[in-house]
């Protein structure tokens, strides 16, 4: 994904880089090497944004303080907007997956990846096991019974063999992968809305653009 997005000009002549939320997360974690600092466990239940780095950042903004940076990125300064993005993600609410989802989103962003929703996957009937030899691959069979058959005028007992099969991937695997994608998509929407509403980014403008919600569905 390219980060050379459309450039917009904000008031006062400041130039902001316009990015969708996925691109903004990738910039923060992959390019700027921001770190996800999750808030410690607390008995206090907070609604909306989490209570942790994001809360501290909001308080600093209210006081007119500048966000510190540079403590994590090796050999350079971590852009303050990247710190804000990371802190916002750290506040992921429990109903969207909480800390586990925040870590998942950060890991994917750092790798520049989208969750694997198994594009084109359909359940296929395949052998449970395959034997390979110099003649090629052959499905493994097993004895499921015996039958008496007439062979050259004599009754003989012969084995009845069958090939055990399974569905791969099965429908549950496909459904699980696509549910995980939708959960990630909702988490990105929450981060996007929080960054837009917070208005704390100085040089990055997060746009409304989102990845496709259900890319497996026909247009």
Short mmCIF file of C-alpha atoms in Angstrom, two decimals:
data_model
loop_
_atom_site.label_atom_id
_atom_site.label_comp_id
_atom_site.label_asym_id
_atom_site.label_seq_id
_atom_site.Cartn_x
_atom_site.Cartn_y
_atom_site.Cartn_z
CA UNK A 1 0.00 0.00 0.00
CA UNK A 2 1.41 3.38 -0.97
CA UNK A 3 1.66 6.12 1.61
CA UNK A 4 2.03 8.80 -1.07
CA UNK A 5 -1.61 9.67 -0.77
CA UNK A 6 -3.45 12.78 -1.75
CA UNK A 7 -2.07 15.84 0.03
CA UNK A 8 -4.42 18.37 1.56
CA UNK A 9 -3.61 21.77 2.96
CA UNK A 10 -4.91 22.68 6.41
CA UNK A 11 -5.33 26.11 7.91
CA UNK A 12 -2.19 28.14 8.58
CA UNK A 13 -0.41 26.64 5.58
CA UNK A 14 0.34 23.32 7.34
CA UNK A 15 0.41 20.44 4.89
CA UNK A 16 -1.27 17.23 6.04
CA UNK A 17 -0.87 13.81 4.50
CA UNK A 18 -4.27 12.22 3.89
CA UNK A 19 -4.37 8.50 4.73
CA UNK A 20 -7.02 5.89 5.28
CA UNK A 21 -6.92 4.31 8.73
CA UNK A 22 -5.17 1.13 7.54
CA UNK A 23 -2.46 3.16 5.81
CA UNK A 24 -2.14 5.38 8.89
CA UNK A 25 -1.64 2.36 11.13
CA UNK A 26 0.93 0.88 8.77
CA UNK A 27 2.79 4.18 8.68
CA UNK A 28 2.79 4.42 12.49
CA UNK A 29 3.89 0.85 13.20
CA UNK A 30 5.83 -0.16 10.09
CA UNK A 31 7.52 3.07 9.08
CA UNK A 32 7.77 5.03 12.33
CA UNK A 33 8.23 1.89 14.48
CA UNK A 34 5.75 3.07 17.10
CA UNK A 35 5.19 0.67 19.99
CA UNK A 36 1.87 -0.45 21.40
CA UNK A 37 1.89 0.34 25.12
CA UNK A 38 -1.20 -1.22 26.60
CA UNK A 39 -2.70 0.18 29.80
CA UNK A 40 -2.22 -1.98 32.90
CA UNK A 41 -5.21 -3.98 34.20
CA UNK A 42 -7.56 -1.82 36.18
CA UNK A 43 -10.72 -2.38 38.19
CA UNK A 44 -12.07 0.87 36.82
CA UNK A 45 -14.27 0.34 33.79
CA UNK A 46 -14.01 3.06 31.20
CA UNK A 47 -16.41 3.59 28.34
CA UNK A 48 -15.48 4.74 24.84
CA UNK A 49 -11.71 5.15 24.65
CA UNK A 50 -9.53 3.13 26.99
CA UNK A 51 -7.71 4.51 29.98
CA UNK A 52 -4.00 4.45 29.34
CA UNK A 53 -1.66 6.23 26.95
CA UNK A 54 -4.58 7.71 25.09
CA UNK A 55 -5.88 9.33 28.26
CA UNK A 56 -2.44 10.79 28.96
CA UNK A 57 -2.21 12.14 25.42
CA UNK A 58 -5.62 13.75 25.69
CA UNK A 59 -4.63 15.39 28.94
CA UNK A 60 -1.41 16.68 27.41
CA UNK A 61 -3.35 18.09 24.48
CA UNK A 62 -5.75 19.85 26.84
CA UNK A 63 -2.77 21.42 28.62
CA UNK A 64 -1.10 22.40 25.37
CA UNK A 65 1.81 20.01 25.88
CA UNK A 66 3.67 18.43 23.00
CA UNK A 67 3.83 14.66 22.76
CA UNK A 68 7.27 13.26 23.50
CA UNK A 69 8.72 10.82 21.00
CA UNK A 70 11.85 9.00 20.03
CA UNK A 71 12.15 6.64 22.95
CA UNK A 72 11.29 3.55 20.92
CA UNK A 73 12.50 4.02 17.36
CA UNK A 74 16.09 2.85 17.01
CA UNK A 75 18.31 5.59 15.67
CA UNK A 76 15.59 8.16 15.22
CA UNK A 77 12.56 10.06 16.36
CA UNK A 78 9.11 8.47 16.46
CA UNK A 79 6.73 10.97 14.91
CA UNK A 80 4.29 12.31 17.46
CA UNK A 81 1.34 11.48 15.18
CA UNK A 82 2.50 7.85 15.16
CA UNK A 83 2.54 7.90 18.96
CA UNK A 84 -1.00 9.26 19.00
CA UNK A 85 -2.16 6.54 16.59
CA UNK A 86 -0.52 3.85 18.73
CA UNK A 87 -1.99 5.27 21.92
CA UNK A 88 -5.45 5.41 20.40
CA UNK A 89 -5.21 1.77 19.34
CA UNK A 90 -4.10 0.85 22.87
CA UNK A 91 -7.47 1.99 24.16
CA UNK A 92 -9.44 -0.62 22.16
CA UNK A 93 -12.60 -1.40 24.18
CA UNK A 94 -13.36 -4.91 25.33
CA UNK A 95 -16.48 -5.21 23.19
CA UNK A 96 -14.24 -4.97 20.12
CA UNK A 97 -11.60 -7.37 21.39
CA UNK A 98 -9.70 -5.20 23.87
CA UNK A 99 -5.95 -5.71 24.25
CA UNK A 100 -5.92 -8.88 22.16
CA UNK A 101 -7.43 -7.07 19.19
CA UNK A 102 -5.14 -4.07 19.66
CA UNK A 103 -2.13 -6.37 19.48
CA UNK A 104 -3.55 -8.13 16.42
CA UNK A 105 -4.15 -4.84 14.59
CA UNK A 106 -0.66 -3.59 15.47
CA UNK A 107 1.01 -6.83 14.33
CA UNK A 108 -0.79 -6.77 10.99
CA UNK A 109 0.02 -3.10 10.48
CA UNK A 110 3.69 -3.69 11.30
CA UNK A 111 3.82 -6.47 8.72
CA UNK A 112 1.80 -4.52 6.15
CA UNK A 113 -0.80 -7.26 5.98
CA UNK A 114 -4.57 -7.65 5.84
CA UNK A 115 -6.17 -10.59 7.69
CA UNK A 116 -6.43 -13.70 5.53
CA UNK A 117 -10.14 -14.06 4.81
CA UNK A 118 -9.44 -17.11 2.62
CA UNK A 119 -10.29 -15.60 -0.77
CA UNK A 120 -11.83 -18.09 -3.17
CA UNK A 121 -11.98 -20.81 -0.55
CA UNK A 122 -14.73 -23.42 -0.90
CA UNK A 123 -15.03 -26.76 0.93
CA UNK A 124 -13.46 -29.52 -1.15
CA UNK A 125 -13.63 -33.26 -0.62
CA UNK A 126 -10.07 -34.59 -0.29
CA UNK A 127 -8.51 -37.84 0.98
CA UNK A 128 -7.62 -37.93 4.65
CA UNK A 129 -4.15 -39.25 3.81
CA UNK A 130 -1.94 -39.53 0.74
CA UNK A 131 0.81 -42.08 0.10
CA UNK A 132 3.67 -41.01 -2.12
CA UNK A 133 5.99 -43.30 -4.00
CA UNK A 134 7.97 -43.32 -7.26
CA UNK A 135 4.76 -43.88 -9.19
CA UNK A 136 3.10 -40.77 -7.79
CA UNK A 137 0.49 -39.93 -5.14
CA UNK A 138 -2.27 -42.30 -4.14
CA UNK A 139 -5.09 -41.86 -1.69
CA UNK A 140 -4.81 -44.12 1.35
CA UNK A 141 -7.60 -46.65 1.74
CA UNK A 142 -8.64 -48.84 4.64
CA UNK A 143 -10.57 -52.09 5.06
CA UNK A 144 -14.23 -51.51 5.91
CA UNK A 145 -15.50 -55.07 5.54
CA UNK A 146 -15.33 -58.32 3.59
CA UNK A 147 -17.48 -59.85 0.89
CA UNK A 148 -17.70 -63.32 -0.68
CA UNK A 149 -17.46 -63.22 -4.42
CA UNK A 150 -17.24 -65.86 -7.16
CA UNK A 151 -13.81 -65.82 -8.79
CA UNK A 152 -13.06 -68.40 -11.52
CA UNK A 153 -15.78 -70.66 -10.26
CA UNK A 154 -14.78 -70.48 -6.60
CA UNK A 155 -16.19 -68.46 -3.73
CA UNK A 156 -13.54 -66.29 -2.16
CA UNK A 157 -13.50 -63.67 0.63
CA UNK A 158 -12.19 -60.32 -0.48
CA UNK A 159 -11.57 -57.11 1.40
CA UNK A 160 -13.81 -54.14 0.80
CA UNK A 161 -11.70 -50.98 0.97
CA UNK A 162 -12.73 -47.35 1.11
CA UNK A 163 -10.89 -44.06 1.03
CA UNK A 164 -11.60 -41.87 4.08
CA UNK A 165 -12.25 -38.29 3.04
CA UNK A 166 -12.61 -34.89 4.67
CA UNK A 167 -13.57 -31.40 3.59
CA UNK A 168 -10.66 -28.98 3.41
CA UNK A 169 -11.07 -26.22 4.18
CA UNK A 170 -14.31 -26.96 5.96
CA UNK A 171 -17.03 -24.35 6.20
CA UNK A 172 -16.26 -23.62 9.84
CA UNK A 173 -12.68 -22.64 8.96
CA UNK A 174 -13.90 -20.31 6.22
CA UNK A 175 -16.53 -18.75 8.46
CA UNK A 176 -14.00 -18.29 11.27
CA UNK A 177 -11.48 -16.57 8.99
CA UNK A 178 -14.10 -14.19 7.65
CA UNK A 179 -15.46 -13.43 11.09
CA UNK A 180 -11.92 -12.56 12.20
CA UNK A 181 -11.63 -10.20 9.21
CA UNK A 182 -14.90 -8.48 10.11
CA UNK A 183 -13.76 -8.10 13.74
CA UNK A 184 -10.53 -6.48 12.49
CA UNK A 185 -12.54 -4.22 10.18
CA UNK A 186 -14.73 -3.02 13.06
CA UNK A 187 -11.64 -2.36 15.17
CA UNK A 188 -10.18 -0.23 12.38
CA UNK A 189 -13.45 1.71 12.20
CA UNK A 190 -13.22 2.46 15.91
CA UNK A 191 -9.63 3.69 15.58
CA UNK A 192 -10.55 5.81 12.57
CA UNK A 193 -13.49 7.44 14.34
CA UNK A 194 -11.40 8.09 17.44
CA UNK A 195 -8.58 9.73 15.50
CA UNK A 196 -10.96 11.91 13.50
CA UNK A 197 -12.96 12.94 16.56
CA UNK A 198 -9.85 13.52 18.68
CA UNK A 199 -8.31 15.96 16.21
CA UNK A 200 -4.87 15.46 17.75
CA UNK A 201 -2.92 14.58 14.61
CA UNK A 202 -0.73 17.42 13.42
CA UNK A 203 0.63 16.24 10.09
CA UNK A 204 -1.58 13.29 9.17
CA UNK A 205 -5.24 13.50 8.26
CA UNK A 206 -7.17 10.26 8.67
CA UNK A 207 -9.82 9.95 5.98
CA UNK A 208 -13.13 8.08 6.08
CA UNK A 209 -11.83 5.44 3.65
CA UNK A 210 -11.92 1.87 4.95
CA UNK A 211 -10.95 -1.54 3.55
CA UNK A 212 -13.85 -3.50 2.11
CA UNK A 213 -16.08 -4.83 4.85
CA UNK A 214 -16.91 -8.15 3.15
CA UNK A 215 -14.52 -8.55 0.19
CA UNK A 216 -15.70 -12.12 -0.36
CA UNK A 217 -19.20 -10.98 -1.35
CA UNK A 218 -19.85 -10.24 -5.03
CA UNK A 219 -20.24 -6.59 -5.91
#
